[in-house]
PDB file of C-alpha atoms in Angstrom:
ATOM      1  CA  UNK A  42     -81.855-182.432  45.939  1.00 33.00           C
ATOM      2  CA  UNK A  43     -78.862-182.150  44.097  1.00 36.00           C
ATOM      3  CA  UNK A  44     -77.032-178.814  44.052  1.00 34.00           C
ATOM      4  CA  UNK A  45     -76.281-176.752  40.583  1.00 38.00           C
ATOM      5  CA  UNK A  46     -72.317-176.403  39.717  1.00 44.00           C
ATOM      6  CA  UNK A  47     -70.469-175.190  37.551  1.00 51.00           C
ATOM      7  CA  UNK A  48     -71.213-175.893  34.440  1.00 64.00           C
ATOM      8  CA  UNK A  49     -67.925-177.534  32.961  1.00 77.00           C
ATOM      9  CA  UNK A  50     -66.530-176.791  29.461  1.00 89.00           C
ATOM     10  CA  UNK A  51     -66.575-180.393  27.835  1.00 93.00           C
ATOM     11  CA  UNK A  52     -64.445-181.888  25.383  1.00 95.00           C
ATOM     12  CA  UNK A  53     -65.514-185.052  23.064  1.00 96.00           C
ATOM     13  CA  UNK A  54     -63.219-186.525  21.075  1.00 97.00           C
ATOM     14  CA  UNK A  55     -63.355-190.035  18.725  1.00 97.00           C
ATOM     15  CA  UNK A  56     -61.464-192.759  20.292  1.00 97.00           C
ATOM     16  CA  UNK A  57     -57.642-192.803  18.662  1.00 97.00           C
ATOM     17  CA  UNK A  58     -57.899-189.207  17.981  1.00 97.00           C
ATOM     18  CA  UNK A  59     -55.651-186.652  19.781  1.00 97.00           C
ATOM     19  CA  UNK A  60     -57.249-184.632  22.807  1.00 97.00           C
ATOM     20  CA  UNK A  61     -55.692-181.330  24.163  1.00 97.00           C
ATOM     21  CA  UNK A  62     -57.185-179.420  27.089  1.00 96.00           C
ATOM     22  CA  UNK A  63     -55.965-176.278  27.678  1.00 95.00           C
ATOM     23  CA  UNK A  64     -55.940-174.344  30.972  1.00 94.00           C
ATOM     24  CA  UNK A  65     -55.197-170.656  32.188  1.00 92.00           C
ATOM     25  CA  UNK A  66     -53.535-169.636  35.091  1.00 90.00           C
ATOM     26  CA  UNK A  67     -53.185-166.278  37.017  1.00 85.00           C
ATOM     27  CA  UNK A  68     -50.672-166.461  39.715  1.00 86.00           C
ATOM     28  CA  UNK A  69     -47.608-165.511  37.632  1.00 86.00           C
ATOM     29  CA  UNK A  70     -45.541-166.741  40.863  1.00 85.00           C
ATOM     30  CA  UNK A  71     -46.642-170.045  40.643  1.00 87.00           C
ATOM     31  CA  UNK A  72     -43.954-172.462  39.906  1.00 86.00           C
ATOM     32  CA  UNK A  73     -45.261-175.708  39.904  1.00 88.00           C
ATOM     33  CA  UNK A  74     -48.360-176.854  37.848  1.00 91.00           C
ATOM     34  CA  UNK A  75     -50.262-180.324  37.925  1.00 91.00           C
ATOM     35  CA  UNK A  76     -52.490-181.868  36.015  1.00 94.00           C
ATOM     36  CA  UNK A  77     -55.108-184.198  37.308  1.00 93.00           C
ATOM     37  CA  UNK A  78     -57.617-186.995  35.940  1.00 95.00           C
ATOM     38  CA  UNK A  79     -60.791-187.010  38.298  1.00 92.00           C
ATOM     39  CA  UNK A  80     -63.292-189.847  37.122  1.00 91.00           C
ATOM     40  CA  UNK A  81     -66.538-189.739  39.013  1.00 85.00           C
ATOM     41  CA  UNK A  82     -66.759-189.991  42.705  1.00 80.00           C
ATOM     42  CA  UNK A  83     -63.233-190.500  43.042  1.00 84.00           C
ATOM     43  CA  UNK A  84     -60.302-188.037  44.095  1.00 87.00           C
ATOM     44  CA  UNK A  85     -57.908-186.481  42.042  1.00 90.00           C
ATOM     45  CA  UNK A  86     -55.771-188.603  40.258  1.00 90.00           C
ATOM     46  CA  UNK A  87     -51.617-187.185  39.436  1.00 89.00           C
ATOM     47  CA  UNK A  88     -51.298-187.501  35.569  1.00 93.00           C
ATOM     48  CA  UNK A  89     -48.185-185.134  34.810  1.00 94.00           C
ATOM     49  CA  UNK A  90     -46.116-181.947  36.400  1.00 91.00           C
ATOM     50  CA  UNK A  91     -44.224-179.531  35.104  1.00 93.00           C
ATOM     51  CA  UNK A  92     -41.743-177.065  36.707  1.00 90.00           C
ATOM     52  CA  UNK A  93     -41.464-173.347  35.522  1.00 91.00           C
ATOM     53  CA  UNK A  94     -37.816-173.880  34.516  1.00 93.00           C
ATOM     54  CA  UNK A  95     -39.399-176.315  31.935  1.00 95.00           C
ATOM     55  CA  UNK A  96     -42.045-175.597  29.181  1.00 96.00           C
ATOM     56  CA  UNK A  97     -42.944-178.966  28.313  1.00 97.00           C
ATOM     57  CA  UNK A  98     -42.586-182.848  29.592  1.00 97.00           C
ATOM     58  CA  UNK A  99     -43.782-185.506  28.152  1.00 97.00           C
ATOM     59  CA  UNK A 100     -45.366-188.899  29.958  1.00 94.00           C
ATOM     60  CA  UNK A 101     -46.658-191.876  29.004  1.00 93.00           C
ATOM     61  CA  UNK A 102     -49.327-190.919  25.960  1.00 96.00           C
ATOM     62  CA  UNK A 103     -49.663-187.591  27.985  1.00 98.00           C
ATOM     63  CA  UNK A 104     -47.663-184.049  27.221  1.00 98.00           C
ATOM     64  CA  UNK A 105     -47.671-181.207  29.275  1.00 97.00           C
ATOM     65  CA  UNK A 106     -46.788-177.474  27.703  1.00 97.00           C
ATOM     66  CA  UNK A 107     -45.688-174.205  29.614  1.00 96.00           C
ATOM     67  CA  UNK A 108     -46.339-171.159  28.128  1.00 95.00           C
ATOM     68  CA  UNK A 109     -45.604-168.492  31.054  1.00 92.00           C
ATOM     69  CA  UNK A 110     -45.509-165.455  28.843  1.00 93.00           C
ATOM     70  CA  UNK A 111     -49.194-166.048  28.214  1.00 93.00           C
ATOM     71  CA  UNK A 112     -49.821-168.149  31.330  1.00 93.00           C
ATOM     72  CA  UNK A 113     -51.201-171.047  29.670  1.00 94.00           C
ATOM     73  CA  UNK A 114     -50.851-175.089  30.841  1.00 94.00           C
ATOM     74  CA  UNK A 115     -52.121-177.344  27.900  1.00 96.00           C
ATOM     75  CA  UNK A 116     -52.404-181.221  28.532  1.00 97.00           C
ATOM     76  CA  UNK A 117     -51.671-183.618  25.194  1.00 98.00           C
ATOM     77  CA  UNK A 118     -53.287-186.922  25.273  1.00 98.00           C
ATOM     78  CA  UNK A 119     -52.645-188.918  22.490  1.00 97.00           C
ATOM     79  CA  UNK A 120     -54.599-191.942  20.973  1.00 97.00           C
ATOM     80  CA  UNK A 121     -57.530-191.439  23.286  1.00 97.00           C
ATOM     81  CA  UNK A 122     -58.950-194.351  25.264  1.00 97.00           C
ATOM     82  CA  UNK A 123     -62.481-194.802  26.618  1.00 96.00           C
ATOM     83  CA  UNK A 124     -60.731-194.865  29.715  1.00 96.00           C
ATOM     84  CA  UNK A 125     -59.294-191.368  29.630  1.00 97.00           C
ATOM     85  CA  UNK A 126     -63.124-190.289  29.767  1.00 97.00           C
ATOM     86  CA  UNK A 127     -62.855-188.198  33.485  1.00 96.00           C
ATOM     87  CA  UNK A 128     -62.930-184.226  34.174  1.00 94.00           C
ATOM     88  CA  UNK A 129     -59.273-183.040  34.059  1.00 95.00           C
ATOM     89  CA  UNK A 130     -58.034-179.874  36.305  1.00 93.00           C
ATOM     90  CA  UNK A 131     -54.710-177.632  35.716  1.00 93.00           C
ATOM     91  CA  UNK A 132     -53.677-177.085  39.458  1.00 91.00           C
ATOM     92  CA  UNK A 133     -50.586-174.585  40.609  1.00 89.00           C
ATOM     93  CA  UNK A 134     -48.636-174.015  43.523  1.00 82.00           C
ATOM     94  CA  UNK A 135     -45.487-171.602  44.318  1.00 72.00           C
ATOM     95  CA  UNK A 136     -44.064-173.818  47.078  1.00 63.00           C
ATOM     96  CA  UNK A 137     -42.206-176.199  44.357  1.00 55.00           C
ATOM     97  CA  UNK A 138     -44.664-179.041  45.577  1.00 55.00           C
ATOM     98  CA  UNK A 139     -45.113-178.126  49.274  1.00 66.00           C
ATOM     99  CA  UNK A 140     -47.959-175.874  49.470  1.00 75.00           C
ATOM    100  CA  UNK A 141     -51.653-175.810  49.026  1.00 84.00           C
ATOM    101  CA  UNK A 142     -52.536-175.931  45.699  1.00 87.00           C
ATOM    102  CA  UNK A 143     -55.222-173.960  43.577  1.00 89.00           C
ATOM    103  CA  UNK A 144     -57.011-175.845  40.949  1.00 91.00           C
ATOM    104  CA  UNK A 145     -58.519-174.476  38.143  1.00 89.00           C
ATOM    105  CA  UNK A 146     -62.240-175.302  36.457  1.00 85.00           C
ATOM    106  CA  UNK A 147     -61.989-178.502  35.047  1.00 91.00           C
ATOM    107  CA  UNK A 148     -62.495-179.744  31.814  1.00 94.00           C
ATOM    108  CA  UNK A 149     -64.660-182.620  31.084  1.00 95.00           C
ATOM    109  CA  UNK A 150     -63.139-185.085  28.699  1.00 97.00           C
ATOM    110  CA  UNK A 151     -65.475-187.511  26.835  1.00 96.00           C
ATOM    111  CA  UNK A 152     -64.247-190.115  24.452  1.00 96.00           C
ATOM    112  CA  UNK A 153     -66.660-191.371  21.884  1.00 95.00           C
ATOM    113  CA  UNK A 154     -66.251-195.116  20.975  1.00 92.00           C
TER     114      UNK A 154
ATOM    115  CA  UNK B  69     -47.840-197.564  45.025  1.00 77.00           C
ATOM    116  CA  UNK B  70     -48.590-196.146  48.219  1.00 81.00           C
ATOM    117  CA  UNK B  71     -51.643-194.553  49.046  1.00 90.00           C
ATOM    118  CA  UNK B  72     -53.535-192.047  51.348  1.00 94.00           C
ATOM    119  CA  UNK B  73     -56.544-193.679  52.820  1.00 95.00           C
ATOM    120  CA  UNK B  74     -59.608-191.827  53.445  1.00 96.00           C
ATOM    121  CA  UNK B  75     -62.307-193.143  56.058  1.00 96.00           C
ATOM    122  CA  UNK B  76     -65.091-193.278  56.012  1.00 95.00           C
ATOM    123  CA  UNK B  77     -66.042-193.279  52.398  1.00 94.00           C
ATOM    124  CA  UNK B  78     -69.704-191.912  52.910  1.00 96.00           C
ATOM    125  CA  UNK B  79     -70.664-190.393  56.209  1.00 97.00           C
ATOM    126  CA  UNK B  80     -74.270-188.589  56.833  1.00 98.00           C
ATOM    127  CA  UNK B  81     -74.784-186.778  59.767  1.00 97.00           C
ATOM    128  CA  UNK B  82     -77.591-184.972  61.588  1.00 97.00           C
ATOM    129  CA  UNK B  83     -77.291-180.493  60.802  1.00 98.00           C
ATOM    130  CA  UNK B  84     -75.446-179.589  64.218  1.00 97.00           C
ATOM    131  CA  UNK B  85     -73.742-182.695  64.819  1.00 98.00           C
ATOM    132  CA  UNK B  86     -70.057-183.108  64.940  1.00 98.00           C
ATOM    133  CA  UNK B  87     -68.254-185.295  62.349  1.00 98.00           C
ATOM    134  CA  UNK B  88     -64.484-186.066  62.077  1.00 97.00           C
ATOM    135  CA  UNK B  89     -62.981-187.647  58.566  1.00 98.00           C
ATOM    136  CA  UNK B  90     -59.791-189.475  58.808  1.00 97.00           C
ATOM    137  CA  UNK B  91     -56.820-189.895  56.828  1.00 97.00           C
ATOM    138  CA  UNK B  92     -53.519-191.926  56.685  1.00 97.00           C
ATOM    139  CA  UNK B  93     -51.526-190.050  54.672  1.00 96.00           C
ATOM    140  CA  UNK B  94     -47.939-191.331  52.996  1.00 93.00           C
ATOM    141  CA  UNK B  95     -45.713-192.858  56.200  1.00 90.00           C
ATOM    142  CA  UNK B  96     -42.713-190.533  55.012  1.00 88.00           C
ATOM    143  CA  UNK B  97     -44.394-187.643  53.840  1.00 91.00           C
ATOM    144  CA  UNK B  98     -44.510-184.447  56.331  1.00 89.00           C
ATOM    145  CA  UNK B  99     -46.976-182.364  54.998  1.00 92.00           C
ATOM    146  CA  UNK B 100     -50.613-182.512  55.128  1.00 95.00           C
ATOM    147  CA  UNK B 101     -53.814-181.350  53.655  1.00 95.00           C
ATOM    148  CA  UNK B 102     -57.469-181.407  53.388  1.00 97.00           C
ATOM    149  CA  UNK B 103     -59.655-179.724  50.450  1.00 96.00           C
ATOM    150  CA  UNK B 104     -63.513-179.957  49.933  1.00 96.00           C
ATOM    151  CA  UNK B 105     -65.490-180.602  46.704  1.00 93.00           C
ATOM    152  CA  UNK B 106     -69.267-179.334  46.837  1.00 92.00           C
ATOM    153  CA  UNK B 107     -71.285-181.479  43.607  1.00 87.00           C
ATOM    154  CA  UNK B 108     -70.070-180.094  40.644  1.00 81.00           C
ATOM    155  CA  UNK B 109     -67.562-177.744  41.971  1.00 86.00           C
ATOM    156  CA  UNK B 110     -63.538-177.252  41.506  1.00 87.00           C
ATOM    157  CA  UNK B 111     -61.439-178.673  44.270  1.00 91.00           C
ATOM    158  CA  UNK B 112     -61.168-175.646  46.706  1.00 94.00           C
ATOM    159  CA  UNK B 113     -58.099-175.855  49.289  1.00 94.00           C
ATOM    160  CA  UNK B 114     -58.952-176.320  52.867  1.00 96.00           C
ATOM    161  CA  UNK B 115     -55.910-176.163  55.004  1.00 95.00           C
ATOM    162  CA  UNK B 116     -52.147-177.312  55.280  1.00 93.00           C
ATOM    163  CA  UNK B 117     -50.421-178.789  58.433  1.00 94.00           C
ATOM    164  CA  UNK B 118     -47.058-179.328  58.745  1.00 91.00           C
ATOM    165  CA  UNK B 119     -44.912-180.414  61.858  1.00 89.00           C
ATOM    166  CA  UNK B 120     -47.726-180.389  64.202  1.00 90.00           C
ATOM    167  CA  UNK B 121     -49.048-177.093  63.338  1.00 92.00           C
ATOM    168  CA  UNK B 122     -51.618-175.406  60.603  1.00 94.00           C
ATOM    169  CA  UNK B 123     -49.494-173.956  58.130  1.00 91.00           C
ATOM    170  CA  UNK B 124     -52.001-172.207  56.167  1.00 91.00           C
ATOM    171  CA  UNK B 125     -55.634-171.996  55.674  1.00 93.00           C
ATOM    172  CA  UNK B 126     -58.450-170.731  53.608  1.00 94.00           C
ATOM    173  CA  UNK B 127     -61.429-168.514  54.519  1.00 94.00           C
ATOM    174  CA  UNK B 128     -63.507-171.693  54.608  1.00 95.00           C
ATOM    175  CA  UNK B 129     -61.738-173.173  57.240  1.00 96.00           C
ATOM    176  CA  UNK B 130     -63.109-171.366  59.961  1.00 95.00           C
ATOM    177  CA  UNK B 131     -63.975-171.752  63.652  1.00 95.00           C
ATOM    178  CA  UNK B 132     -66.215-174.766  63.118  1.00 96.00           C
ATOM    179  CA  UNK B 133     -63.584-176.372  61.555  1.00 98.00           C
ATOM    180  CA  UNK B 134     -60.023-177.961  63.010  1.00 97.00           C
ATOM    181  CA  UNK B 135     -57.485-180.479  62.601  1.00 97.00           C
ATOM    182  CA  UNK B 136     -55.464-182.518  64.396  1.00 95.00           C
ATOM    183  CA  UNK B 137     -52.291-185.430  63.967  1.00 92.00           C
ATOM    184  CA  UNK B 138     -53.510-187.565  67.256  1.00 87.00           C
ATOM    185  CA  UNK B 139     -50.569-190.214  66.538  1.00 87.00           C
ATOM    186  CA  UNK B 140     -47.703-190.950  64.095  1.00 79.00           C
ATOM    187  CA  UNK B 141     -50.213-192.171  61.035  1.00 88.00           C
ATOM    188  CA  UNK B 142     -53.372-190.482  61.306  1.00 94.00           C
ATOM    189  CA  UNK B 143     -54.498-186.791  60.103  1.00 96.00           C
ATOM    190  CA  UNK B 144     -58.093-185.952  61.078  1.00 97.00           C
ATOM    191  CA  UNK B 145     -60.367-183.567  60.529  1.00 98.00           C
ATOM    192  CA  UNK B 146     -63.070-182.401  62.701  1.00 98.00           C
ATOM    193  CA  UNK B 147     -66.033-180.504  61.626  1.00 98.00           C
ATOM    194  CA  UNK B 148     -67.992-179.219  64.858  1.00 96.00           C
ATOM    195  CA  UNK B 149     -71.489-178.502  64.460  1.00 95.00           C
ATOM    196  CA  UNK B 150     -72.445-179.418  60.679  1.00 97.00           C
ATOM    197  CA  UNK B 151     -74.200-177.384  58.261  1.00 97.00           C
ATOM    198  CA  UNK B 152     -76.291-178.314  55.216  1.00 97.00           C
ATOM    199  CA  UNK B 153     -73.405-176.283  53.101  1.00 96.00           C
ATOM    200  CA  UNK B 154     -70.716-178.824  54.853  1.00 97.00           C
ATOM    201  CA  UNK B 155     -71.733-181.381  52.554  1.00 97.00           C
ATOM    202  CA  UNK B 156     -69.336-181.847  50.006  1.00 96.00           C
ATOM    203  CA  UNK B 157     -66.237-184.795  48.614  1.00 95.00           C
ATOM    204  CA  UNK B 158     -63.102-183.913  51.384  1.00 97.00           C
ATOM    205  CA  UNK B 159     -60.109-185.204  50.261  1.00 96.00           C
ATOM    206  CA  UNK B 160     -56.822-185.580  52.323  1.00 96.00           C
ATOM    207  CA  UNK B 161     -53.844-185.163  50.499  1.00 94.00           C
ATOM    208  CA  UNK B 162     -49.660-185.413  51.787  1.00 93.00           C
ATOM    209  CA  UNK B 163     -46.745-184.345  50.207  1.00 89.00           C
ATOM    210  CA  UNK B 164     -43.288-184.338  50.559  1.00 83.00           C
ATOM    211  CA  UNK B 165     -40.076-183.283  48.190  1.00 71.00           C
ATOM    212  CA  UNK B 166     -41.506-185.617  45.324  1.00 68.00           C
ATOM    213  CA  UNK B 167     -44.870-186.225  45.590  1.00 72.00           C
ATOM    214  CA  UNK B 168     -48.404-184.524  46.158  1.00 80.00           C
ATOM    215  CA  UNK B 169     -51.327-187.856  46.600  1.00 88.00           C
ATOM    216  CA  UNK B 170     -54.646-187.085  47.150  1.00 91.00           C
ATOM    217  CA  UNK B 171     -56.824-189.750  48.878  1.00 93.00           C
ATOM    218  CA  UNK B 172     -60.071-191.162  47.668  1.00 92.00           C
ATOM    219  CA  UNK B 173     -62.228-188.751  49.353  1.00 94.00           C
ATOM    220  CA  UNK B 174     -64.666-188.972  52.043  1.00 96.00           C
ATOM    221  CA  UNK B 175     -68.600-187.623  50.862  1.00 96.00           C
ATOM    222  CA  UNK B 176     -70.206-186.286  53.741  1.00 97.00           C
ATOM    223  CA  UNK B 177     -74.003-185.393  53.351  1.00 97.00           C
ATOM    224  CA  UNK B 178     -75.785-183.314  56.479  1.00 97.00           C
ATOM    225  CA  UNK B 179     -79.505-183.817  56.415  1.00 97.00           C
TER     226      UNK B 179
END
């Protein structure tokens, strides 16, 4: 049978509205966070980076913000889609890209129509 | 866009039996990775490789457990003698300056 995870902190939000997922990190030498869009039985999917030299970059409909006094990653989405419906993780390296890199929980994201 | 290409998608094997997932990562990226999903679970970092060597690994990755480049384009992992806690999503994942892609995953299921 089918084994019992984590149980995931979820998110709904009406379709057009704004969506923000927020993330904590611990590794206060980590200079390179991630954020990725995982949709079901599929693997992680690059949305948006940010470097720690930055503390906030901005995509297409998606924002990243970098608080590093607090440690805290926050991902914008704005004018949700029924498409952006997926679990999203904060990730973080300290090789600037290169090396492994430690994702966090995951958030699931549900848009209601 | 270019990809990294998992195969095979879905691969069952017998408890004890060896398995090996493959992956094409990125022609010019140099380093390599593999992480594991189990159902439910956060993406948990496997091992790196990079210029023919393992750079760095996890506590999972353990004797049962190895990787190898066998040619210029493919990155394999090879799982010796399976266990029921094996099963899990593996992803492979390259990188270079720029970029980090993960591939699509491979689910492996030990009955």
């Amino acid at each position: 049978g089918e084994s019992v995870g984590l149980h995931l902190p979820t998110l709904s939000v009406q379709e057009g509205d704004n969506s923000i997922i927020n993330c904590a990190y611990s590794n206060s030498a980590s200079d390179y966070f991630i954020w990725y869009k995982q949709e079901s039985g599929k693997g992680p999917q690059f949305i948006i980076d940010i470097r720690s030299n930055m503390d906030k970059r901005q995509g297409q409909r998606v924002t990243v913000l970098l608080n590093k006094t607090v440690k805290h990653l926050s991902l914008q989405i704005a004018a949700t889609q029924p498409g952006d419906s997926a679990v999203y993780f904060c990730a973080e390296n300290t090789g600037g890209g290169y090396q492994k890199v430690t994702f966090g929980t995951g958030t699931k994201l549900q848009v209601i129509p | 866009e270019p990809e990294v290409t998992q195969t095979p998608s879905h691969q069952v094997t017998q408890m004890g039996q060896e398995v090996i997932l493959r992956c094409v990562p990125i022609s010019n990226h140099l380093y390599f990775y593999w992480y594991r999903q189990i159902l439910g679970q956060k993406v948990e970092f496997l091992v790196s490789f990079y210029n023919n060597e393992i750079s760095e690994k996890s506590e999972i990755f353990d004797d049962q457990f190895s990787v190898e480049r066998p040619d210029g384009s493919n990155f394999t992992l090879k799982i010796r003698s399976t266990k029921l806690e094996d099963s899990a999503m593996y992803f492979c994942a390259s990188s270079d300056r720029v970029g980090y892609t993960f591939g699509s995953g491979t689910r492996l299921t030990v009955v």
